[in-house]
Tab-separated table of C-alpha atoms and ligand atoms in Angstrom:
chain	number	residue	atom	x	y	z
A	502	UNK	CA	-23.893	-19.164	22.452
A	503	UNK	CA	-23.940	-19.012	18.701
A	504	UNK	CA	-28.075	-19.333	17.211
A	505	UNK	CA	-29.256	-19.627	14.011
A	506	UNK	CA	-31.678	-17.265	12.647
A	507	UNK	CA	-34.541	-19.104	14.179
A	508	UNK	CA	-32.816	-18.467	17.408
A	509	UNK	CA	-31.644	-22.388	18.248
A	510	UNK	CA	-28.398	-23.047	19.421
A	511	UNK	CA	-26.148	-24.371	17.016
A	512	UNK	CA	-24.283	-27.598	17.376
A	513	UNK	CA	-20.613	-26.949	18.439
A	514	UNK	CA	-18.459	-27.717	15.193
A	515	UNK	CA	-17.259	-30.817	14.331
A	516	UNK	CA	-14.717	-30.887	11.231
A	517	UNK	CA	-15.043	-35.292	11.348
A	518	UNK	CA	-18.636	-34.265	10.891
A	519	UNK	CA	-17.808	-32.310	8.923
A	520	UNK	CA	-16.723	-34.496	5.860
A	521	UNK	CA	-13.218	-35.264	7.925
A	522	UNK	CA	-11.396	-31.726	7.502
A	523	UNK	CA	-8.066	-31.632	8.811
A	524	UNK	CA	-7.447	-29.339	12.021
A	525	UNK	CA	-4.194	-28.024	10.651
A	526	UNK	CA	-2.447	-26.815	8.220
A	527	UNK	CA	1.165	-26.012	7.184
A	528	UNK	CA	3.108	-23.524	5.386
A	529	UNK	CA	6.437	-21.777	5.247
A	530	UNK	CA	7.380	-18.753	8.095
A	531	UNK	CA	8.171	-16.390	4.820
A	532	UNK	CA	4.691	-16.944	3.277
A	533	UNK	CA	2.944	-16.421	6.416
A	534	UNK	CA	5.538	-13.498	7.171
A	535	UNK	CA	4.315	-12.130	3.484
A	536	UNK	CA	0.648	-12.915	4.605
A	537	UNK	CA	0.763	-10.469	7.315
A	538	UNK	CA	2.258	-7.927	6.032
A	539	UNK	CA	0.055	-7.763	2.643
A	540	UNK	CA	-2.844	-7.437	5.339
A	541	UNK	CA	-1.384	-4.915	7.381
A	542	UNK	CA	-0.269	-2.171	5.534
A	543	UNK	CA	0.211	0.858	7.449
A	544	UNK	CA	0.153	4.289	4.970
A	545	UNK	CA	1.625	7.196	5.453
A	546	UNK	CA	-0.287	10.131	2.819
A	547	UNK	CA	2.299	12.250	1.229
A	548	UNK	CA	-0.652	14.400	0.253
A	549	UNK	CA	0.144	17.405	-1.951
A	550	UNK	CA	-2.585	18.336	-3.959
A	551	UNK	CA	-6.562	17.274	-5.436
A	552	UNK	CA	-5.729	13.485	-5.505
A	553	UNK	CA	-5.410	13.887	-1.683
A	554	UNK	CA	-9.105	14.033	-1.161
A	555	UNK	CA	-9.934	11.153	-3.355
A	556	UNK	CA	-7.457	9.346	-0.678
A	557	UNK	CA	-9.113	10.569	1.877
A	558	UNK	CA	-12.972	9.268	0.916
A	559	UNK	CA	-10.869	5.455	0.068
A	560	UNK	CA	-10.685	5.677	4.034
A	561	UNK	CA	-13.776	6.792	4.642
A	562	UNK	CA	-16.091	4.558	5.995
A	563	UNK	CA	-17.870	4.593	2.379
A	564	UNK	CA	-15.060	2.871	0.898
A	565	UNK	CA	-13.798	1.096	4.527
A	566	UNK	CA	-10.314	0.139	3.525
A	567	UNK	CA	-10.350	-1.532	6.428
A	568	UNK	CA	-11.586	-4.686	4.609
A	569	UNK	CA	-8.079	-4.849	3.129
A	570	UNK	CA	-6.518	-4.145	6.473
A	571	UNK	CA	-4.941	-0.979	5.065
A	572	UNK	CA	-6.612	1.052	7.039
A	573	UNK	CA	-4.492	2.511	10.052
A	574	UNK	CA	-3.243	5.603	8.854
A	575	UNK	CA	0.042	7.161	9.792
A	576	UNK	CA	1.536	10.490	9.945
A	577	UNK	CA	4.878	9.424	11.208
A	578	UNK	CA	7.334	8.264	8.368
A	579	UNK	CA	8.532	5.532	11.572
A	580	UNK	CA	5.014	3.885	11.823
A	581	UNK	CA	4.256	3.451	8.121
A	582	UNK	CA	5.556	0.700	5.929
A	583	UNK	CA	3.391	2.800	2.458
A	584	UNK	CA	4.098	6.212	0.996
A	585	UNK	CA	1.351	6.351	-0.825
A	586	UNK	CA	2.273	10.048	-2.794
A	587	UNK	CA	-1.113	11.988	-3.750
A	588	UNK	CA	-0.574	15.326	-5.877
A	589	UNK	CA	1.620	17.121	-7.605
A	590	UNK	CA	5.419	17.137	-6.418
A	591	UNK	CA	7.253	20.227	-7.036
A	592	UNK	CA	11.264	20.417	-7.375
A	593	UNK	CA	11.380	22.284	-3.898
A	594	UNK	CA	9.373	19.215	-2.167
A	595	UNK	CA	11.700	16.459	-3.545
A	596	UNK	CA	14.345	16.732	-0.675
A	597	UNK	CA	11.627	16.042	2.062
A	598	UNK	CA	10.096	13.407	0.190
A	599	UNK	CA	13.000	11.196	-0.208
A	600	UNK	CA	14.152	12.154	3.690
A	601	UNK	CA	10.407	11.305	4.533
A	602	UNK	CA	11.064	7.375	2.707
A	603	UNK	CA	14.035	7.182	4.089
A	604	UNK	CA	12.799	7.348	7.456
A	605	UNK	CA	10.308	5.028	6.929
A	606	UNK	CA	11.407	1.112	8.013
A	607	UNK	CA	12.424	-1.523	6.228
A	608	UNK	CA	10.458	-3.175	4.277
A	609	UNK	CA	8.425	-0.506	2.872
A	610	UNK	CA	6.520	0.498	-0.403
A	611	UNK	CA	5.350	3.287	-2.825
A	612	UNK	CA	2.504	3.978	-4.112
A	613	UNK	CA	2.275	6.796	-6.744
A	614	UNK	CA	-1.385	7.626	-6.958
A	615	UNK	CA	-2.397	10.269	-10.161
A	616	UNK	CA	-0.764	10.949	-13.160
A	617	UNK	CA	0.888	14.218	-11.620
A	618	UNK	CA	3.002	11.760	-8.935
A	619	UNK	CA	3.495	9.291	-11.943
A	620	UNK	CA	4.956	12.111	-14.799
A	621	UNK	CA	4.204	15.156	-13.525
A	622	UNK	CA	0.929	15.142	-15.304
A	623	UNK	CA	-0.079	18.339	-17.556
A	624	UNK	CA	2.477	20.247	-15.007
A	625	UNK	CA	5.778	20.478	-18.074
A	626	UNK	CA	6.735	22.940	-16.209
A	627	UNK	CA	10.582	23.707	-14.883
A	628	UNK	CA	9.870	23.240	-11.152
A	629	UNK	CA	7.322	20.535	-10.985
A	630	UNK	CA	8.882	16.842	-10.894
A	631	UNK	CA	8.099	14.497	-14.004
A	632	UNK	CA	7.690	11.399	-11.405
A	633	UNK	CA	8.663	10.737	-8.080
A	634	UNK	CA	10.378	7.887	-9.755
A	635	UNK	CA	13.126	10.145	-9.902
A	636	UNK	CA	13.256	10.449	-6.269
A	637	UNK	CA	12.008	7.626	-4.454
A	638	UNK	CA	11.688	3.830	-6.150
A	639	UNK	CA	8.000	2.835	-6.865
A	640	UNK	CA	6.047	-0.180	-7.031
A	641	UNK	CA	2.644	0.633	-7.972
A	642	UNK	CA	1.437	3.493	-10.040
A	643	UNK	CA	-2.290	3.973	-10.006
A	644	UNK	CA	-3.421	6.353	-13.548
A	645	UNK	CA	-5.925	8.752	-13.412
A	646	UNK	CA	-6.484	12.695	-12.846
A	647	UNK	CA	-7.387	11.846	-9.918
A	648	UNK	CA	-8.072	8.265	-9.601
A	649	UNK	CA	-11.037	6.475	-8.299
A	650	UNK	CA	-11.090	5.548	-5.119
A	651	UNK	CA	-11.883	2.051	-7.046
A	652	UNK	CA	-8.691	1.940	-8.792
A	653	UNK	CA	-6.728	3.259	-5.605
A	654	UNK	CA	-8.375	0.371	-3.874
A	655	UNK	CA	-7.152	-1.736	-6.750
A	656	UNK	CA	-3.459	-0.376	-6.524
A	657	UNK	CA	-3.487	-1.887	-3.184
A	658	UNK	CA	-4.770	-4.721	-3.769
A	659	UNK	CA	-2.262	-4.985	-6.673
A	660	UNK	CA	0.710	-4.325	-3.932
A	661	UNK	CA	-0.818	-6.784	-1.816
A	662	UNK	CA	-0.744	-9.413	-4.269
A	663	UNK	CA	2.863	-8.389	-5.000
A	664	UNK	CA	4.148	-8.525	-1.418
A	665	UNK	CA	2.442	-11.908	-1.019
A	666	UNK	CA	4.218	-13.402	-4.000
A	667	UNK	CA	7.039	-12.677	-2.252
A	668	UNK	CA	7.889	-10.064	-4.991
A	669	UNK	CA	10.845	-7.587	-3.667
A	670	UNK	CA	9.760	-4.021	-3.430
A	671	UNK	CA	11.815	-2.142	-6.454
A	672	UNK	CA	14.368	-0.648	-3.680
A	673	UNK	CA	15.279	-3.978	-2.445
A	674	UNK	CA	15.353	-4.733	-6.302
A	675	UNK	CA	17.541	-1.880	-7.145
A	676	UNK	CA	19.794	-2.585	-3.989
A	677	UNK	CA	20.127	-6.473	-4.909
A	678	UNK	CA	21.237	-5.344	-8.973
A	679	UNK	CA	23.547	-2.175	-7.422
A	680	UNK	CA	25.337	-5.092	-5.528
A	681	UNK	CA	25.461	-7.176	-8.605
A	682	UNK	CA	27.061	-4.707	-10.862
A	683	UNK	CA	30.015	-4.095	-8.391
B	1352	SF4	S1	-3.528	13.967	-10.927
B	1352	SF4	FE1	-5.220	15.424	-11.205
B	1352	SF4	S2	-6.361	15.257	-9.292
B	1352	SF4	FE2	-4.340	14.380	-8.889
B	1352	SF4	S3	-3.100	16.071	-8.101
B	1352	SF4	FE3	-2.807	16.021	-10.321
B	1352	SF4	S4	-4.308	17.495	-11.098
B	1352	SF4	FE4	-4.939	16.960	-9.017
């Protein structure tokens, strides 16, 4: 039985009591659909380089992503609905990547996390990607050399927001104007 902190039971709860609050609520199946997915992402680390280890201490139990229910990492492309891409991408890595998302189930999202995933950072060099943009779509890019774990966390959070909007990720977006245009 529930106690307060003196250690009495507390009164079973009453929501007439308790100013008359209804007991139910209602809402559409695509909002709570877009609910439950924002709050159970499931990432996949496409780790390459430094900005892997500031991923790993956002889900350490320091930062506990698990408050944000992002928390049950994946190594399997099948099992994970974000590629979240930490490090530097060379030119030789860009096949795997792209068979890596594309093995990953519908829907799905990107995360580029560091400036070298975003543009290839201070890497202007021949074989280093300027931006996995060119080979997978992204939704969020999180700035930074490397990034906080902070502004990681708020990446998420900013994809969260996005999926609960109901906001298409940018390859359903690209899909829907490829259809469009034919
Ligand atoms: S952005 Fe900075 S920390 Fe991240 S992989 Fe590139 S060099 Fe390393």
């Amino acid at each position: 039985m529930p106690t307060s902190g003196k250690g009495e039971p507390l009164p079973a709860y009453d929501p007439k009591a308790a100013g008359g609050a209804a007991d139910f609520f209602t809402t559409r199946l695509e909002t709570m659909v877009a609910w439950a997915r924002a709050n159970s992402l499931w990432p996949l680390p496409f780790a390459t380089a430094c900005c892997g280890i500031e991923f790993m201490s956002v889900v350490s139990s320091h930062y506990d992503l698990s408050r944000f229910g992002a928390e049950v990492v994946r190594f399997s492309p099948r099992q994970a609905d974000l590629l979240i891409v930490a490090g530097t991408v060379v030119d030789k890595l860009g096949p795997t990547l792209r068979k890596i998302y594309d093995q990953m189930p519908e829907p799905k999202w990107v995360i580029s996390m560091g400036v070298c995933a975003s543009s290839g950072g201070f890497y202007r060099a021949y074989h280093v990607t300027q931006g996995i943009d060119e080979i997978v779509p992204v939704d969020v890019y999180v700035p930074g050399c490397p990034p906080t774990p902070e502004e990681l966390m708020y990446g998420i959070l900013e994809l969260q927001r996005k999926i609960r909007s109901g906001e298409k990720s940018r390859d359903d977006r690209s899909a829907a104007a490829a259809a469009a245009a034919r």
